[in-house]
PDB file of C-alpha atoms in Angstrom:
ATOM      1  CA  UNK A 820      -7.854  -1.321 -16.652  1.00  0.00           C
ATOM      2  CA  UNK A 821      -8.216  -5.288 -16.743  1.00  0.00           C
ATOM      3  CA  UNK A 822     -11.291  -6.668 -16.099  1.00  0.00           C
ATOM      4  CA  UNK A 823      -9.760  -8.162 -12.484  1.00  0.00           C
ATOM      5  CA  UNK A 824      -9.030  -4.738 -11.410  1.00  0.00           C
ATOM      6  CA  UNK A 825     -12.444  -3.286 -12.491  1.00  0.00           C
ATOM      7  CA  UNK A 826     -13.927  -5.969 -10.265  1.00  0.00           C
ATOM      8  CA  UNK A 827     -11.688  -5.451  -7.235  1.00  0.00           C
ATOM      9  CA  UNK A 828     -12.564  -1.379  -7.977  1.00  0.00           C
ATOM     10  CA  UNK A 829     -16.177  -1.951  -7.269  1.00  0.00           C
ATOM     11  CA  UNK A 830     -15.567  -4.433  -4.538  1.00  0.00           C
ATOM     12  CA  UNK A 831     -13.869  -1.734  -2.579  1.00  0.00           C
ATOM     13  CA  UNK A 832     -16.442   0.648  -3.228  1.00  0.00           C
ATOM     14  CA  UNK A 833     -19.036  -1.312  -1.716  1.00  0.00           C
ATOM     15  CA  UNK A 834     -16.809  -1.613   1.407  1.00  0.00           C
ATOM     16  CA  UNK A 835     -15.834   2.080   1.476  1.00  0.00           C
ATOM     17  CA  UNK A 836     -20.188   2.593   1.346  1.00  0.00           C
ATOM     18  CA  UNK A 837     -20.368  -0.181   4.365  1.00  0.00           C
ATOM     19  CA  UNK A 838     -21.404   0.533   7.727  1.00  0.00           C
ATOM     20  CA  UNK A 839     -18.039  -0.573   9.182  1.00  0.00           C
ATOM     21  CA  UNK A 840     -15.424   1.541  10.618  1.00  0.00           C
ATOM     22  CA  UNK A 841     -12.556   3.413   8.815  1.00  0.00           C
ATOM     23  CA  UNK A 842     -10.249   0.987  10.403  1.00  0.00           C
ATOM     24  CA  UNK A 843     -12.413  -2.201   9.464  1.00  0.00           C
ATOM     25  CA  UNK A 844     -12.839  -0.822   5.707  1.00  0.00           C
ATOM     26  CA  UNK A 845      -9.361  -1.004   5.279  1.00  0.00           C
ATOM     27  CA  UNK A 846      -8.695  -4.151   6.423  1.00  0.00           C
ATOM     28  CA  UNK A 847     -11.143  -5.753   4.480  1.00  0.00           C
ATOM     29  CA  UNK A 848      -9.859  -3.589   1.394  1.00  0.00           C
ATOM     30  CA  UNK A 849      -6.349  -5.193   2.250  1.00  0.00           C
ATOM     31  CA  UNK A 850      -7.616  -8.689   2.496  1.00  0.00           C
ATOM     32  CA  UNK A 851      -9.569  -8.655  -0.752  1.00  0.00           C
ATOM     33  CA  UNK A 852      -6.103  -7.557  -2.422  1.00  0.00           C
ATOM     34  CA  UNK A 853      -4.316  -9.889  -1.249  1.00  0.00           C
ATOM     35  CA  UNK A 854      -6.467 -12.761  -1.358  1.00  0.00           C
ATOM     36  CA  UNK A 855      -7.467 -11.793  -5.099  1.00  0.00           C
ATOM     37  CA  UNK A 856      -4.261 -11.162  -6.604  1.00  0.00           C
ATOM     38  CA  UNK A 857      -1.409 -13.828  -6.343  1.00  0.00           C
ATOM     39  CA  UNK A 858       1.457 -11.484  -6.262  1.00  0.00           C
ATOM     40  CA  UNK A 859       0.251  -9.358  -3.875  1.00  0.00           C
ATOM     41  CA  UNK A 860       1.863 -11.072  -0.769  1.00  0.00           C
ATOM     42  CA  UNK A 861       1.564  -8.268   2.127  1.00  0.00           C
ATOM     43  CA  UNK A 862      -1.128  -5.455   1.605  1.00  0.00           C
ATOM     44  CA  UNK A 863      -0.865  -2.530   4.138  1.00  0.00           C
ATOM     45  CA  UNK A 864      -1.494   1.059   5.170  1.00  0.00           C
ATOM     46  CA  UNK A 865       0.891   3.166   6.833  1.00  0.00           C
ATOM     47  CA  UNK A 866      -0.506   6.884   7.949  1.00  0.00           C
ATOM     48  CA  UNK A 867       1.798   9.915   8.233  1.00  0.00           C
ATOM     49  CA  UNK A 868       2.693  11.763  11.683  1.00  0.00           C
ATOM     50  CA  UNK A 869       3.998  14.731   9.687  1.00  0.00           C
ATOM     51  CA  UNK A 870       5.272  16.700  12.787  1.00  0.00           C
ATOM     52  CA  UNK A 871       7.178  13.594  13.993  1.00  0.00           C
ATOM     53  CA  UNK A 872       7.814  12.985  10.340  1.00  0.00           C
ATOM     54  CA  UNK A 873       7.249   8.889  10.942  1.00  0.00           C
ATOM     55  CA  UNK A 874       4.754   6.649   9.285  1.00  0.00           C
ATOM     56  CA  UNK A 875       2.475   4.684  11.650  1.00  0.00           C
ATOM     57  CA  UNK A 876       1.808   1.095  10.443  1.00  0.00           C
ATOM     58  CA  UNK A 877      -2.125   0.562  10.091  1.00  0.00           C
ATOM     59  CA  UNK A 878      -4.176  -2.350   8.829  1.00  0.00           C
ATOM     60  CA  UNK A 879      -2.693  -4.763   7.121  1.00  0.00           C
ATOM     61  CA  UNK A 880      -2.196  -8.908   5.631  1.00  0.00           C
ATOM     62  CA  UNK A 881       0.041 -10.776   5.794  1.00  0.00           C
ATOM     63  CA  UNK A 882       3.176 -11.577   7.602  1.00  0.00           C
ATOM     64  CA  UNK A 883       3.868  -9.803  11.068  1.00  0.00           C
ATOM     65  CA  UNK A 884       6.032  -7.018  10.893  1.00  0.00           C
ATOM     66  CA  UNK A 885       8.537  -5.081  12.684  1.00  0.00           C
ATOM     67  CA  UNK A 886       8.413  -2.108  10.669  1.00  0.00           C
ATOM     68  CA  UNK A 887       5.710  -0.414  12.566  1.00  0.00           C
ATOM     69  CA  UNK A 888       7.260   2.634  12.792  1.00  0.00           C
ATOM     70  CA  UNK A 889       9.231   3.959  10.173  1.00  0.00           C
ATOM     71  CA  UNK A 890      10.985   7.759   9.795  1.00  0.00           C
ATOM     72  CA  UNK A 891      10.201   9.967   6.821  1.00  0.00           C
ATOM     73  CA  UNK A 892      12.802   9.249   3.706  1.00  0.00           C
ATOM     74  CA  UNK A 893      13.699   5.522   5.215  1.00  0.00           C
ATOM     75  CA  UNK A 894      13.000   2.708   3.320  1.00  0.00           C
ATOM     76  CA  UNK A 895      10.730   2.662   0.104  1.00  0.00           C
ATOM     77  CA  UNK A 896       7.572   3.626   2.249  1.00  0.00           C
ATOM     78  CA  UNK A 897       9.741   6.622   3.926  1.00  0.00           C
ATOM     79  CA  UNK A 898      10.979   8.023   0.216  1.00  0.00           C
ATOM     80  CA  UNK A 899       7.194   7.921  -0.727  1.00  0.00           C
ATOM     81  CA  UNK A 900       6.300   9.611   2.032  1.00  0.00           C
ATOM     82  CA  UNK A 901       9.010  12.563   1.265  1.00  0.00           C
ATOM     83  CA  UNK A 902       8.312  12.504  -2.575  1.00  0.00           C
ATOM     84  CA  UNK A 903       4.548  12.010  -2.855  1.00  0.00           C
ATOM     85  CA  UNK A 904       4.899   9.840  -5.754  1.00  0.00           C
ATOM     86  CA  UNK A 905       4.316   6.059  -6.460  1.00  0.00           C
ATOM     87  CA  UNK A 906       7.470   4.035  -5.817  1.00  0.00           C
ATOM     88  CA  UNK A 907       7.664   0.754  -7.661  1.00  0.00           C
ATOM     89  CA  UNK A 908      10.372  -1.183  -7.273  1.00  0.00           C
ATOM     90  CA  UNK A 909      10.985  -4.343  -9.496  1.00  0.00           C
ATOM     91  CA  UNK A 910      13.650  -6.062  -7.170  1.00  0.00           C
ATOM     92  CA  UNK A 911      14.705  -4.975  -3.920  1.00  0.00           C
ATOM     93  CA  UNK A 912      17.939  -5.530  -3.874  1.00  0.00           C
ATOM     94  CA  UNK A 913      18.571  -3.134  -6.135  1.00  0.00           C
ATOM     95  CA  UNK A 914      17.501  -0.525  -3.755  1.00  0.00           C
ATOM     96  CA  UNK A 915      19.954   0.926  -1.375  1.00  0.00           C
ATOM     97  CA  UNK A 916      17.716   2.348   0.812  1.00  0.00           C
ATOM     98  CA  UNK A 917      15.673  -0.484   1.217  1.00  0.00           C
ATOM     99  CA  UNK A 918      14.282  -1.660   4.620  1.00  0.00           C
ATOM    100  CA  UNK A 919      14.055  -5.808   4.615  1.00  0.00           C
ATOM    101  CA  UNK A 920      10.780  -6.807   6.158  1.00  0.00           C
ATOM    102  CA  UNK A 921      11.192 -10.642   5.093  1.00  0.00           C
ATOM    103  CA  UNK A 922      14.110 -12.181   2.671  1.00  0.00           C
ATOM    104  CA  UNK A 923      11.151 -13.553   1.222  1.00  0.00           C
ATOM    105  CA  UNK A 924      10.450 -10.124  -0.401  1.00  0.00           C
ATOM    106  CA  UNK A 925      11.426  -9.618  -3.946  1.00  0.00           C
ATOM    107  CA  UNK A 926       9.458  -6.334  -5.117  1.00  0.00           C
ATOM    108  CA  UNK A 927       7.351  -3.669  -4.127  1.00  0.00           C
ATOM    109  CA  UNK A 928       5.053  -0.682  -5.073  1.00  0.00           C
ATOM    110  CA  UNK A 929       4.151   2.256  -2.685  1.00  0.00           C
ATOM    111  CA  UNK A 930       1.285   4.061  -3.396  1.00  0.00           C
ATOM    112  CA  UNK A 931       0.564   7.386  -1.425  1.00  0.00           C
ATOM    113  CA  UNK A 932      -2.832   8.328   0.026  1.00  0.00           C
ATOM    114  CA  UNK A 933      -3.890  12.356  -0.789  1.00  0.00           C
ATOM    115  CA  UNK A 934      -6.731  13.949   1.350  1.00  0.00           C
ATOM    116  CA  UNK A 935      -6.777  17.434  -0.592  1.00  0.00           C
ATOM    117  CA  UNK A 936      -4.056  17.421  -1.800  1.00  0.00           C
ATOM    118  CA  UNK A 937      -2.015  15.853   1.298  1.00  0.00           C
ATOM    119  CA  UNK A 938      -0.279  12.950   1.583  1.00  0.00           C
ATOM    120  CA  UNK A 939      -1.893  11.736   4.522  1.00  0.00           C
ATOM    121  CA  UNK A 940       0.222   7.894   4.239  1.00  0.00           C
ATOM    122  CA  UNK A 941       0.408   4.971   2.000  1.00  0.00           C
ATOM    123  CA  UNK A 942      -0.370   1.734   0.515  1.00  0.00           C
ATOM    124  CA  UNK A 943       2.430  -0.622   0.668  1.00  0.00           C
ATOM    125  CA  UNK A 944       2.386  -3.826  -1.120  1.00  0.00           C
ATOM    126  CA  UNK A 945       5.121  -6.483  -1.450  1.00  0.00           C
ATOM    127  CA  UNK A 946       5.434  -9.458  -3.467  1.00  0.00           C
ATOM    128  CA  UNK A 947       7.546 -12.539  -3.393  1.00  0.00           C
ATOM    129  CA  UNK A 948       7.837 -12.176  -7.143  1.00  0.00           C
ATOM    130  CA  UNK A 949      10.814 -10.561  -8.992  1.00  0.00           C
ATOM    131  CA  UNK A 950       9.201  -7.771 -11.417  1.00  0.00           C
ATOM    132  CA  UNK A 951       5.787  -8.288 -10.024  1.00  0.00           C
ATOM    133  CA  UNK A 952       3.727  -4.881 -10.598  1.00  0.00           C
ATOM    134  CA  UNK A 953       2.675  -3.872 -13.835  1.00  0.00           C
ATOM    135  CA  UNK A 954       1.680  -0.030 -15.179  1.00  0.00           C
ATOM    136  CA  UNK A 955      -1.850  -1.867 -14.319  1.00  0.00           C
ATOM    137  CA  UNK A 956      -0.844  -2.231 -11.338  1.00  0.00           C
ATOM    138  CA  UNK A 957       0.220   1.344 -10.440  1.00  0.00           C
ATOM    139  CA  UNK A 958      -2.918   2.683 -12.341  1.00  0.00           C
ATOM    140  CA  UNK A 959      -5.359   0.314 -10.301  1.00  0.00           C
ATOM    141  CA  UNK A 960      -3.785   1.010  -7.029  1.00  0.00           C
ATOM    142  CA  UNK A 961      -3.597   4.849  -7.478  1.00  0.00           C
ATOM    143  CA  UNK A 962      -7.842   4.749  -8.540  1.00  0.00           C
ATOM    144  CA  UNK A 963      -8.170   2.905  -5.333  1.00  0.00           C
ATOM    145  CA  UNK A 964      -6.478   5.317  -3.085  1.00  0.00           C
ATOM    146  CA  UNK A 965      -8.353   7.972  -4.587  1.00  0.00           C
ATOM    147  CA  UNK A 966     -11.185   6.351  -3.878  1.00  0.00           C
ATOM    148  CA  UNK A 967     -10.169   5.330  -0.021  1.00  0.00           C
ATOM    149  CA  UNK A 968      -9.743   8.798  -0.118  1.00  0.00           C
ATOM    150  CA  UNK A 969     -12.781   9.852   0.586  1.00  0.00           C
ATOM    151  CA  UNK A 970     -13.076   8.179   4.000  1.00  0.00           C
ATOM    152  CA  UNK A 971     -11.241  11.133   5.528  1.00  0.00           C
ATOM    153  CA  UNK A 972     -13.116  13.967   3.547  1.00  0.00           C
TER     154      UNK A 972
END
């Protein structure tokens, strides 16, 4: 992983270890990303209600959203949530089943969170850039969730 990533790994770390809340560690975790790394234009969690089969929106920056609520297998974040595997899309447009939060939005990745073995919700991160996320990306952001993991062991 690139140096910047290693960096933002450790950062996180120190907040997971912090004295804060589950629900203030993970805003600060989202602000870091997306105050660190220029592409990353909206950083947020959404947490599964898997008997309602709906994602909750949690912390999160950036823009105000309307997608607060969002049905399994809708959207990018509600195919995530049905396939349990990182979604990252280049451009949007391309996607039929896309749910617009902002025409500003060009791509996104969608990383799930596991809690043994569950997916227990997501990270969600758009970008105003066509092509944005890397392989580093995807790598850096899947470490990470591992490691928020462990706030709900």
């Amino acid at each position: 992983m690139q140096t910047i990533y290693q960096t933002l790994l450790a950062e996180a770390q120190q907040i997971i270890a912090s004295e804060a809340t589950v629900t203030e560690k993970l805003q600060l975790i989202c602000e870091v990303l997306e105050k660190r790394i220029a592409h990353y234009d909206w950083v947020g969690f959404y947490f599964a209600d898997t008997e309602k089969r709906v994602l909750h929106l949690g912390p999160y920056k950036g823009e105000a959203t309307d997608h607060t609520l969002i049905p399994f297998g809708k959207g990018i974040c509600g195919q995530v949530a049905e396939s349990n595997q990182t979604f990252l899309v280049e451009d949007v447009t391309a996607q039929t089943n896309y749910i617009a939060c902002s025409l500003t939005v060009k791509s996104e990745i969608v990383v799930p969170l596991f809690v043994a073995g569950k997916n227990i919700g997501q990270l969600d991160i758009d970008s105003h850039t066509l092509n944005a996320f890397t392989i580093e990306d995807q790598a850096f952001l899947e470490t990470l969730n591992a490691s928020i993991a462990s706030l709900y062991v």
